[in-house]
Short mmCIF file of C-alpha atoms in Angstrom, two decimals:
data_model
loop_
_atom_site.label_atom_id
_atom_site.label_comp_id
_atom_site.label_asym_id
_atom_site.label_seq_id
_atom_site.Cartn_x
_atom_site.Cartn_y
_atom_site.Cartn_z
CA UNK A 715 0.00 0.00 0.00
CA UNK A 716 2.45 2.15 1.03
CA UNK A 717 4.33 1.39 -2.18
CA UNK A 718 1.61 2.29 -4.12
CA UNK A 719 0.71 5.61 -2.31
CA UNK A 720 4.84 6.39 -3.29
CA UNK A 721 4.08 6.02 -6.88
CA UNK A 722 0.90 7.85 -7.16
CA UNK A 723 2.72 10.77 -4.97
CA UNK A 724 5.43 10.49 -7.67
CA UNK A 725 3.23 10.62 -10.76
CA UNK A 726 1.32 14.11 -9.08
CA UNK A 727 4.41 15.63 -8.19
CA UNK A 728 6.14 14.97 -11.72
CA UNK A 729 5.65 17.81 -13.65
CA UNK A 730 6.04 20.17 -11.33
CA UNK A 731 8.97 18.59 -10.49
CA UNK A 732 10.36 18.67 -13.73
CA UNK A 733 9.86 22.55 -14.07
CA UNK A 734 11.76 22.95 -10.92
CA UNK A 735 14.90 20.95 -10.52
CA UNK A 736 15.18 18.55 -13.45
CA UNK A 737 13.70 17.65 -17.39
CA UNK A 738 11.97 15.02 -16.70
CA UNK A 739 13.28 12.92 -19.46
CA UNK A 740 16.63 13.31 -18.23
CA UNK A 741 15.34 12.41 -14.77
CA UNK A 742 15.09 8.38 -13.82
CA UNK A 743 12.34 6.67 -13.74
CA UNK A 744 11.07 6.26 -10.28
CA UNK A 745 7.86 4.25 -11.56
CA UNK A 746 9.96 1.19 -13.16
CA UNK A 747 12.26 1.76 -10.05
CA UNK A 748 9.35 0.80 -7.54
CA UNK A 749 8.18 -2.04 -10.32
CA UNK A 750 11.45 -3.95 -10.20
CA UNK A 751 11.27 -3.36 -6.00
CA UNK A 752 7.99 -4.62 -5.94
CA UNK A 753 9.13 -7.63 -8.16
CA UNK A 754 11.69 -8.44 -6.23
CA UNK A 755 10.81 -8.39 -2.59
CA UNK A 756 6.67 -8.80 -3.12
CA UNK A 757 6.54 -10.87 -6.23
CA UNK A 758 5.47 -10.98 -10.16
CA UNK A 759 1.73 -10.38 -9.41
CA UNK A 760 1.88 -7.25 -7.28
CA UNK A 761 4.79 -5.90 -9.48
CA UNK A 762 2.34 -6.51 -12.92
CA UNK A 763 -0.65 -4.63 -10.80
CA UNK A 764 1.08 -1.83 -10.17
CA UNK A 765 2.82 -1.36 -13.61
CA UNK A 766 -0.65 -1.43 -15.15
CA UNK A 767 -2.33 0.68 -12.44
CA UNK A 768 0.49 3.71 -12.15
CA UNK A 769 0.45 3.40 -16.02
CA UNK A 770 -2.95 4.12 -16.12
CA UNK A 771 -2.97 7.08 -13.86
CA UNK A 772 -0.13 8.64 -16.20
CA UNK A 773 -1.85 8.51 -19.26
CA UNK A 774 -5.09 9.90 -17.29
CA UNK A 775 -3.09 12.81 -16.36
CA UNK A 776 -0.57 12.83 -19.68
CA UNK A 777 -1.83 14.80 -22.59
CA UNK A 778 -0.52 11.66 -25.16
CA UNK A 779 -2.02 9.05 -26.54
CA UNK A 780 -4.73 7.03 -23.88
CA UNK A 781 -3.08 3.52 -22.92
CA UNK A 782 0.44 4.50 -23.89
CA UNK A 783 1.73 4.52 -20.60
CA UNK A 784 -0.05 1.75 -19.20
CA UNK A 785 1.72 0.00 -22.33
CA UNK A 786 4.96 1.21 -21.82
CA UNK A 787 5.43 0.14 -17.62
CA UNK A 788 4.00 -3.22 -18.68
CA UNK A 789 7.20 -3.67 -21.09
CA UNK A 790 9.29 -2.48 -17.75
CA UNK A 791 7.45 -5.08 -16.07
CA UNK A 792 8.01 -7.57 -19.19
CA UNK A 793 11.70 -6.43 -19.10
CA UNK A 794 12.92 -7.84 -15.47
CA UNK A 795 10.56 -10.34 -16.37
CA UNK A 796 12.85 -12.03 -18.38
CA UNK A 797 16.08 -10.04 -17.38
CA UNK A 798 16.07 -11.73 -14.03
CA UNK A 799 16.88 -14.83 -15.91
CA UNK A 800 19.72 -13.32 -17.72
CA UNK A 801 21.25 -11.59 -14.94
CA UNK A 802 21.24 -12.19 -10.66
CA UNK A 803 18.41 -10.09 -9.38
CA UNK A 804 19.57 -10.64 -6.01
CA UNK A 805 22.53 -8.54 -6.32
CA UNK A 806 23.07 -4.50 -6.66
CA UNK A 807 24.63 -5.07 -10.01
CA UNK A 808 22.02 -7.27 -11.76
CA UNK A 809 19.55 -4.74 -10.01
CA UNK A 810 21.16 -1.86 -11.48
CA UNK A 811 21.73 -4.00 -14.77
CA UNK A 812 18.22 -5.38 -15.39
CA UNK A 813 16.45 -1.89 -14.29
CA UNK A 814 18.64 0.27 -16.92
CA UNK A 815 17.71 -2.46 -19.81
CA UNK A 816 13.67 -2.11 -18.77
CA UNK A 817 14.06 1.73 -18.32
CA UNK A 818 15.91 1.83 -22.47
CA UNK A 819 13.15 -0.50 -23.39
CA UNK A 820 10.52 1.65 -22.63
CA UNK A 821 12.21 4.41 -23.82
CA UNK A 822 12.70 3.02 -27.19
CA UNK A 823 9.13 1.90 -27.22
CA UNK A 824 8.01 5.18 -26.78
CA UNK A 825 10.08 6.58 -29.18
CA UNK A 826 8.88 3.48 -31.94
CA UNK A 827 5.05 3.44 -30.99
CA UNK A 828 4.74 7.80 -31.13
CA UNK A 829 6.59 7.67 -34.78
CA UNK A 830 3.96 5.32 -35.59
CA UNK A 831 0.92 6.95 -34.01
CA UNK A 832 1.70 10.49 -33.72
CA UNK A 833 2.65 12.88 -36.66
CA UNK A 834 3.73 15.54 -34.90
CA UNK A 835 6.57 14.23 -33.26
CA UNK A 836 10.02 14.23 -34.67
CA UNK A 837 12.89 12.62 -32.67
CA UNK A 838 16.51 13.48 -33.09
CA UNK A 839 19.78 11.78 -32.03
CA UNK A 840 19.58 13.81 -28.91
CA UNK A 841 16.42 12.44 -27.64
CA UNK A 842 17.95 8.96 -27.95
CA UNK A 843 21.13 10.02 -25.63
CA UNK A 844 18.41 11.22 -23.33
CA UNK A 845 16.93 7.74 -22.89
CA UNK A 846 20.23 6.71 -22.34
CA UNK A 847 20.36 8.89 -19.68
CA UNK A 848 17.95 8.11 -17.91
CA UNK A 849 18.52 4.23 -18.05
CA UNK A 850 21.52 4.47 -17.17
CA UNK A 851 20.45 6.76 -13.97
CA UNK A 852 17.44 4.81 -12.75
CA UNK A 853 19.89 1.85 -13.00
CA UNK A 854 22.27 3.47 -11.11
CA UNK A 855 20.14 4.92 -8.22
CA UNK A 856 17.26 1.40 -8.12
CA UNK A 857 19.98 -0.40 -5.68
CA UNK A 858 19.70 2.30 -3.21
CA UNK A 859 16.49 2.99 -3.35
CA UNK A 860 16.02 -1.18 -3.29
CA UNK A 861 17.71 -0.92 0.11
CA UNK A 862 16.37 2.10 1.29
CA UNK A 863 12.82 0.74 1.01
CA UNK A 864 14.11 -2.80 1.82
CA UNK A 865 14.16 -1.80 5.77
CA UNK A 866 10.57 -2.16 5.56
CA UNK A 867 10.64 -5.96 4.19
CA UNK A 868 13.90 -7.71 4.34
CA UNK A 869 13.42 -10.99 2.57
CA UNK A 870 13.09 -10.85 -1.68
CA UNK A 871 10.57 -13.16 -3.05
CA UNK B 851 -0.75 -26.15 -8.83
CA UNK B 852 2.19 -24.63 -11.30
CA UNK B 853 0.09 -25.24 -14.43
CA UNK B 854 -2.61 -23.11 -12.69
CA UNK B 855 -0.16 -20.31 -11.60
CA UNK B 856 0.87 -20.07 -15.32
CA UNK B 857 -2.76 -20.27 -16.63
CA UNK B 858 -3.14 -17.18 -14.49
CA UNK B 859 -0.51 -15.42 -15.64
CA UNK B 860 -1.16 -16.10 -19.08
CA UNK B 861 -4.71 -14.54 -18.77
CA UNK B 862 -3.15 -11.72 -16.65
CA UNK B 863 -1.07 -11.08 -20.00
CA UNK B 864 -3.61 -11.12 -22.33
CA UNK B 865 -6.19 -8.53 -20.67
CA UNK B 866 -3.66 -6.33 -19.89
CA UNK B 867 -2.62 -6.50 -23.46
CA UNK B 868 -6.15 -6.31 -24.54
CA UNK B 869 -7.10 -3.36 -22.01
CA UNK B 870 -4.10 -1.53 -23.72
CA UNK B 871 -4.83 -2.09 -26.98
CA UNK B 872 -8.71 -1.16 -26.23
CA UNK B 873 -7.59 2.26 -24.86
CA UNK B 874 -5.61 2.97 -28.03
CA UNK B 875 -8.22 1.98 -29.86
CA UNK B 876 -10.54 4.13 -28.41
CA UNK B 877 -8.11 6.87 -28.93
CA UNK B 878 -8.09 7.00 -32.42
CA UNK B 879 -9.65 9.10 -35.08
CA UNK B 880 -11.75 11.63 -32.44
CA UNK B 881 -11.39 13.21 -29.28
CA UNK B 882 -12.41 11.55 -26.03
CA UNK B 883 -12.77 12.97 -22.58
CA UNK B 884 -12.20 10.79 -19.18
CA UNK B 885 -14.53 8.44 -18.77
CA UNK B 886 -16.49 7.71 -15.67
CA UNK B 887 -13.51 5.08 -14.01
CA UNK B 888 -11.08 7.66 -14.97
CA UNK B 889 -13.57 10.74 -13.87
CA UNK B 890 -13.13 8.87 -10.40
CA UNK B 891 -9.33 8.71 -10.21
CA UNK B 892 -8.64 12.43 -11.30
CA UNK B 893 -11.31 13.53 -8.45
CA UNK B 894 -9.78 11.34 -5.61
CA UNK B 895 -6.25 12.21 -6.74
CA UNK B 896 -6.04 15.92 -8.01
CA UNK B 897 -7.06 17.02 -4.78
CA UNK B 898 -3.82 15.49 -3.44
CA UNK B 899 -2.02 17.16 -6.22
CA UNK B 900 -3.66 20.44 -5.33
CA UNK B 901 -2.27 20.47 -2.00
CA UNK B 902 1.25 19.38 -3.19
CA UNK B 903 1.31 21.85 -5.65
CA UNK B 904 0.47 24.84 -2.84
CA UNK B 905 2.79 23.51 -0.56
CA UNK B 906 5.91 23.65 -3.18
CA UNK B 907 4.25 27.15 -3.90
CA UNK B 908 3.94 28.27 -0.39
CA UNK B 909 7.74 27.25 -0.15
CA UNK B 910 9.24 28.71 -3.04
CA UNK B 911 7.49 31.74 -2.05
CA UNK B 912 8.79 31.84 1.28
CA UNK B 913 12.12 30.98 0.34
CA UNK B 914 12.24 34.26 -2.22
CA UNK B 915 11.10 36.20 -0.16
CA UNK B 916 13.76 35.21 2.17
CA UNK B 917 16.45 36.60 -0.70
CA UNK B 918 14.49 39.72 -1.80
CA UNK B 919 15.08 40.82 1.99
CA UNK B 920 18.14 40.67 1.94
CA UNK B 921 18.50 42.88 -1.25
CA UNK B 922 15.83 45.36 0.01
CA UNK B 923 17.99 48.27 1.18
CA UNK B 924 19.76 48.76 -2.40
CA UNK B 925 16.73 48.51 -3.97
CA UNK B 926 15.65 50.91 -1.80
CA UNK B 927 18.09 53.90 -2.86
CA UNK B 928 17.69 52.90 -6.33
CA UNK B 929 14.51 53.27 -6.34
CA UNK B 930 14.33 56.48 -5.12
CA UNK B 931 16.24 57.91 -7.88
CA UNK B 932 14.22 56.08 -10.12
CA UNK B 933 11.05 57.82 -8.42
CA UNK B 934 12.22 61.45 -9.84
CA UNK B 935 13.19 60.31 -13.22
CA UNK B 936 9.37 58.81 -13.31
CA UNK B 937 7.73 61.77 -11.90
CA UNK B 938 8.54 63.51 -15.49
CA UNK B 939 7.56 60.14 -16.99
CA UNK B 940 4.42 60.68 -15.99
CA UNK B 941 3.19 64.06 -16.85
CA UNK B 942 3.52 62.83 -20.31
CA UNK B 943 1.71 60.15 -19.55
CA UNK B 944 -1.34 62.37 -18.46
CA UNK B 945 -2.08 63.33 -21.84
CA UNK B 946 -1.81 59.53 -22.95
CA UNK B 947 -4.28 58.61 -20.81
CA UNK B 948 -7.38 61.17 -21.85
CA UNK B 949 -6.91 59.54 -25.18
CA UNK B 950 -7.29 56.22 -23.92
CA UNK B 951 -10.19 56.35 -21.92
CA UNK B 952 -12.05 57.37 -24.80
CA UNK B 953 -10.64 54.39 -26.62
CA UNK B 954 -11.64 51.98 -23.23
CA UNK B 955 -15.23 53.05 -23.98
CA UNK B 956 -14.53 51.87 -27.13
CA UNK B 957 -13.38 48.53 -25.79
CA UNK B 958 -16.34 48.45 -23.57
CA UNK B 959 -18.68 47.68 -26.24
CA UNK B 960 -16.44 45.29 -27.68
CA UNK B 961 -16.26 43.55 -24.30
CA UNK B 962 -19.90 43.30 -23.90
CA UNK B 963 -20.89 40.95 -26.71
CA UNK B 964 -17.67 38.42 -25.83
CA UNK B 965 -18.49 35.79 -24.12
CA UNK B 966 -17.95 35.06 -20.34
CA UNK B 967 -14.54 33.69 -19.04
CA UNK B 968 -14.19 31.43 -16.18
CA UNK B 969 -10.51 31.69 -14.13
CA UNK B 970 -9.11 28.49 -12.68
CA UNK B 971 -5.97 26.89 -10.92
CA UNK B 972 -3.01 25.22 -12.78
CA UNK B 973 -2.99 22.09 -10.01
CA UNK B 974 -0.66 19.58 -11.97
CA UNK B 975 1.45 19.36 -15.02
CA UNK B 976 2.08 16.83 -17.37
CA UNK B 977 4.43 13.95 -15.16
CA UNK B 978 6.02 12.87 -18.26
CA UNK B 979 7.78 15.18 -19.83
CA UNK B 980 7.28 14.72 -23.38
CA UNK B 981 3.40 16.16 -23.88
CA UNK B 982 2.31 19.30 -22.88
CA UNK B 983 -0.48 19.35 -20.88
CA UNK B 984 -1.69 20.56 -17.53
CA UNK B 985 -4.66 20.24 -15.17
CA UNK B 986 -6.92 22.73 -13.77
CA UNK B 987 -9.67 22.78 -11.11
CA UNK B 988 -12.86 23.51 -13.08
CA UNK B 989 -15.05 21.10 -14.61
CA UNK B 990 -18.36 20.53 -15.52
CA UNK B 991 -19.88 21.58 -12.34
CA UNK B 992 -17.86 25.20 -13.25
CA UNK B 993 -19.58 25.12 -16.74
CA UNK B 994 -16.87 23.87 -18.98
CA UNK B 995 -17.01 21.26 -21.19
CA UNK B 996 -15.09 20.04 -24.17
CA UNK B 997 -12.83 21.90 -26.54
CA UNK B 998 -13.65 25.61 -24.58
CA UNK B 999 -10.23 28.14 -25.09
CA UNK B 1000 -7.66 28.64 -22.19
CA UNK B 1001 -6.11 31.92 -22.44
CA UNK B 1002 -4.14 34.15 -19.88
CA UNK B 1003 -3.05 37.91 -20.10
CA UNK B 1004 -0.51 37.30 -22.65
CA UNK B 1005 -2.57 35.46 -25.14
CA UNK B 1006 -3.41 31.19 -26.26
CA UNK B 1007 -2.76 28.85 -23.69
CA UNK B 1008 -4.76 25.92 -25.11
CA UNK B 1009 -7.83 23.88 -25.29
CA UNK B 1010 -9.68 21.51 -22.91
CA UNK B 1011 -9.59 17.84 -23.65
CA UNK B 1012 -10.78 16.09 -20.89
CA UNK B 1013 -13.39 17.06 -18.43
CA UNK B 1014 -14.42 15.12 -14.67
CA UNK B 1015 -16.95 17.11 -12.75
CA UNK B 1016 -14.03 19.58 -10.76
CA UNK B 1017 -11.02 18.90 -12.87
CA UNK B 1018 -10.56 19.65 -16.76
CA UNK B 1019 -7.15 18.67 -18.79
CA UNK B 1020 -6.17 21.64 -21.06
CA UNK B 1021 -3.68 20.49 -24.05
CA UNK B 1022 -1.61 22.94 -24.63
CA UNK B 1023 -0.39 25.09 -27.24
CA UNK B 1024 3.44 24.56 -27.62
CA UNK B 1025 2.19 20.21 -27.60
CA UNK B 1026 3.81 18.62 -30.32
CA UNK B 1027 -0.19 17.40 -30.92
CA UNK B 1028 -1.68 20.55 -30.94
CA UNK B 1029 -2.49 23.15 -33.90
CA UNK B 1030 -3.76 26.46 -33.90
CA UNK B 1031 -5.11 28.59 -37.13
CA UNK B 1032 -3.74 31.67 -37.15
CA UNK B 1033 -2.61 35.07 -38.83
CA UNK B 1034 0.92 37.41 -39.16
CA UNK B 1035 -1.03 40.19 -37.11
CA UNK B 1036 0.67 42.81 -39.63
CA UNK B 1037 0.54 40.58 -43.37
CA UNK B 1038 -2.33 38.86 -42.73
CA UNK B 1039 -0.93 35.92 -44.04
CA UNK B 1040 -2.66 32.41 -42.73
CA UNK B 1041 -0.65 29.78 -41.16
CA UNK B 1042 -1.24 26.55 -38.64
CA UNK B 1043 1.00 26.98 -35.60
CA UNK B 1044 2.13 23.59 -33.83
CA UNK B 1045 4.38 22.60 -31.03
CA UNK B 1046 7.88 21.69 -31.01
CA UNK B 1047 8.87 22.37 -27.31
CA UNK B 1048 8.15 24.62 -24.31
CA UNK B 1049 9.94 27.57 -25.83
CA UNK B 1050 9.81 27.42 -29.58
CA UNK B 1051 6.52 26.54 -31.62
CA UNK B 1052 6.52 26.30 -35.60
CA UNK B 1053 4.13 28.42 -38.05
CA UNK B 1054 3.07 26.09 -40.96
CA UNK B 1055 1.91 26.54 -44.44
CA UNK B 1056 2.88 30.24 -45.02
CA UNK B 1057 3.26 30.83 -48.60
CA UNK B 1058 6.78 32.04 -49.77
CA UNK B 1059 5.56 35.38 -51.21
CA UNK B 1060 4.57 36.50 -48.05
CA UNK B 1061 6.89 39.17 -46.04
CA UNK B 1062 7.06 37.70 -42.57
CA UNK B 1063 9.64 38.94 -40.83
CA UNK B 1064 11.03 38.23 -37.23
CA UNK B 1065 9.16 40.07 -34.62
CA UNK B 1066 5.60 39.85 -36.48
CA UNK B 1067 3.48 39.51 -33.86
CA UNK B 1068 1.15 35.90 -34.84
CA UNK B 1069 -2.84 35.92 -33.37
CA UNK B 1070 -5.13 33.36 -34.04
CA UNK B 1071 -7.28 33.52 -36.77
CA UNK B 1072 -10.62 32.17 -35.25
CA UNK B 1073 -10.94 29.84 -38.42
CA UNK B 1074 -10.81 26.62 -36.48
CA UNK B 1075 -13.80 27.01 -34.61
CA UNK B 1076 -12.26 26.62 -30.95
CA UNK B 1077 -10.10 30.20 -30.57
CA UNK B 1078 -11.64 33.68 -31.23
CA UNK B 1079 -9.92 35.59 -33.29
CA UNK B 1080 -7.22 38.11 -32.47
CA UNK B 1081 -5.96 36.23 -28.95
CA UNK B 1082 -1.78 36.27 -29.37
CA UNK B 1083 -0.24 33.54 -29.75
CA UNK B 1084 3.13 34.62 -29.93
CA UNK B 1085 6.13 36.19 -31.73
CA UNK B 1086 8.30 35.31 -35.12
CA UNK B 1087 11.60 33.89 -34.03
CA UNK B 1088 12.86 33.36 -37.43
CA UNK B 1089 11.72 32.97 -41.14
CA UNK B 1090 13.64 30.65 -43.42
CA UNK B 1091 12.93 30.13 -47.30
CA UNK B 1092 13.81 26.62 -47.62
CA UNK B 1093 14.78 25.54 -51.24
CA UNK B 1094 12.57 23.01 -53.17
CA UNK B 1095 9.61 23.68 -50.12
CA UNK B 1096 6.44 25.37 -51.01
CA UNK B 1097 5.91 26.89 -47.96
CA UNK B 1098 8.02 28.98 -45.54
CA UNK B 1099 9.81 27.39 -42.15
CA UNK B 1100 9.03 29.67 -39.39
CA UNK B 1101 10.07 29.51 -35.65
CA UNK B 1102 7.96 31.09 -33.12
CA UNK B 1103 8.44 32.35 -29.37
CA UNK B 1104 4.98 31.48 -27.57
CA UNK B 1105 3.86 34.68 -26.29
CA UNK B 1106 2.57 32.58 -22.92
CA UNK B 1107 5.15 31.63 -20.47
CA UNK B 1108 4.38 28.27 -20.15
CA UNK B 1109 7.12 27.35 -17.08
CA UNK B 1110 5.26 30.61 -14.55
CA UNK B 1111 1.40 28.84 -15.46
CA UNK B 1112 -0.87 29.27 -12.30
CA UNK B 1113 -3.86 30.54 -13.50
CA UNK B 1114 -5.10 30.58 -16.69
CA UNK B 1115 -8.59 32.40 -17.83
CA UNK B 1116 -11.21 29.59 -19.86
CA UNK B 1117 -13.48 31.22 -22.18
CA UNK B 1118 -16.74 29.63 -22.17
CA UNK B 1119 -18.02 29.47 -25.62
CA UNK B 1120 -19.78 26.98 -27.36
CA UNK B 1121 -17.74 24.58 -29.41
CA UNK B 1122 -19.57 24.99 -32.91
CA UNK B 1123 -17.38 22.31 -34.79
CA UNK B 1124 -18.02 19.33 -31.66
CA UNK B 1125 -22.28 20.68 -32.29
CA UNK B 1126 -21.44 19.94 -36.01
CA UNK B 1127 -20.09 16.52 -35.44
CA UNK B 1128 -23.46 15.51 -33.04
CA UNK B 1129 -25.46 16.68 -36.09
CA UNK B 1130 -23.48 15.14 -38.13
CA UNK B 1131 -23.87 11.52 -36.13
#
């Protein structure tokens, strides 16, 4: 619960956020951050639930295309999914290793399904550095916030 | 016992996948406000956002105000000397004035057969980054509904695109989604105006005879049925003549400062072209 209160307190707080400290897309991605915590200390199930339920309230408050963010954290979720059988989610490194590859995932996602669906946008070589970014961030930050949160619940699933 | 874990999870998949592709689907090819699930989020949560929002206010605020003290005895010399250099300012000034009243009374009429505008509360902005959107708190129960204009003092902020009973999402102008019919305020020339990012928009379809120049001041044309016409929408940046295009590339500078939103003014006027779609269907 409290998990999910954190990620609904993150989606509000966003954008206003963003204007303040940081671009968001530069920023990492606290959402897929508490998906791979929830997969790994309260299991698959509660980890799908809240990818589909936090995507849901983005796109309700996003101005882009309905479902597209609902989408996009279910790839995250699909993402450590499988990359916990590549790599040892137990450890800080496979943490930081399988979060940054779900985090470029979605990015590149998002980047395929709005060339498809939405005219308007035009991405440059820039905006691909800047999902690099921000992989590579929420990568880097998930193992502390993993252990941070981890005082609450000590035992992964 | 396994079998029927994975027969779960499989079905999990699939209406997840099918709830997705539903929501795209209902997406395409028209407009769509929140529906009555999603009505029911935005009221439970935006009044959390609300209060987030004034308390990052409240603090900024405070925190400002904290510098500007320390700064107010210099500003308080200079602005003594400026004082006497406005004193002269303003006799010229008085004579400016007599000739605007009588072009206020002017205005007055104008005024009179507009219609009524409605001022709300930015409470939230867009969490992701890459659309341009924000919420305010009016909705129905204020009297707006569906594609109504949001304007400030300095001209087009957007349009409203989603509507629960206290909360309305406004799309806005500098969205890479949006477009806006307008007009060079001193050519005439027609154009669309669309989004590229926060600071910089782009005027489309201007024909290459035409003598835009940087600084021409763009309003919107009130062609598109959603904007009255003459609102500003912002300023020429720069016009390029791109070879082997038919039309002109021009940059614009919103005229809206889109990072300082609080509260923006919606104008509530019947959408005609929504009433021609329901005649339509």
């Amino acid at each position: 619960m409290f998990i999910w209160f954190l990620g609904l307190i993150i989606v509000l707080i966003k954008g206003k956020w963003a204007s303040l400290i940081v671009p968001n897309q530069f920023a990492p991605d606290f959402t897929a951050i508490l998906i791979a915590y929830l997969f790994l200390y309260y299991g698959p199930a509660a980890a799908g639930m809240f990818a589909f339920g936090q995507g849901l309230v983005m796109d309700i408050y996003s101005g882009g295309l309905y479902g597209l963010f609902t989408l996009l954290y279910l790839c995250v979720y699909a993402g450590i999914y499988l990359g916990r059988r590549l790599f040892n989610f137990l450890v800080p490194k496979g943490q930081a290793l399988i979060v940054s590859l779900s985090v470029l995932l979605e990015k590149l996602l998002f980047i395929i399904i709005l060339t498809i669906f939405s005219e308007g946008i035009i991405f440059s070589c820039s905006f691909l550095w800047i999902s690099v970014v921000s992989a590579i961030s929420s990568g880097l930050i998930a193992p502390v916030i993993f252990s941070l949160l981890s005082r609450q619940k000590v035992i992964p699933v | 016992m396994r079998g029927l874990i994975s027969f779960y999870k499989i079905w999990f998949g699939i209406i997840a996948f099918g709830f997705v592709l539903f929501l795209f689907s209902s997406n395409s090819g028209r407009e769509i406000t929140w529906n009555s699930a999603e009505q029911l989020i935005i009221e439970v949560t935006a009044p959390l956002q609300k209060l987030i929002n004034q308390s990052i206010n409240s603090t900024r605020g405070f925190w400002y105000n904290y510098f500007d003290l320390i700064n107010v005895r210099q500003d308080n010399k200079h602005l003594h000397s400026e004082i006497d250099a406005l004193k002269m300012e303003n006799s010229r000034y008085r004579d400016l004035l007599a000739t605007h009243k009588r072009m206020q009374e002017l205005l007055k009429f104008t005024n009179s057969i507009k219609p009524p505008v409605i001022a709300a509360q930015v409470t939230g902005l867009d969490p992701t980054g890459w659309f341009k959107s924000i919420i305010i708190d009016k909705g129905k129960n204020a009297g707006i509904s569906l594609n109504m204009p949001v304007v400030n003092a300095d001209g087009v902020v957007g349009k409203i695109v989603s509507i629960s009973p206290n909360y309305a999402k406004v799309l806005l102008v500098i969205d890479q989604n949006s477009s806006v019919d307008c007009l060079v305020q001193r050519t005439r020339d027609r154009g669309m105006v669309k989004g590229l990012s926060a600071v910089i928009s782009k005027m489309d379809y201007v024909v290459k005879r035409s003598d835009v120049v940087a600084d021409d001041i763009i309003i919107t044309s009130g062609l598109g049925g959603i904007f009255p016409k003459g609102l500003p929408v912002g300023k020429v940046l720069n016009v390029k003549d791109v070879q082997g295009k038919l039309f002109k590339d021009i940059r614009i500078i919103p005229a809206v400062d889109f990072s300082k939103l609080e509260e923006v003014l919606v104008i509530l006027k019947e959408d005609t072209s929504l009433n021609y779609h329901l005649e339509k269907e």
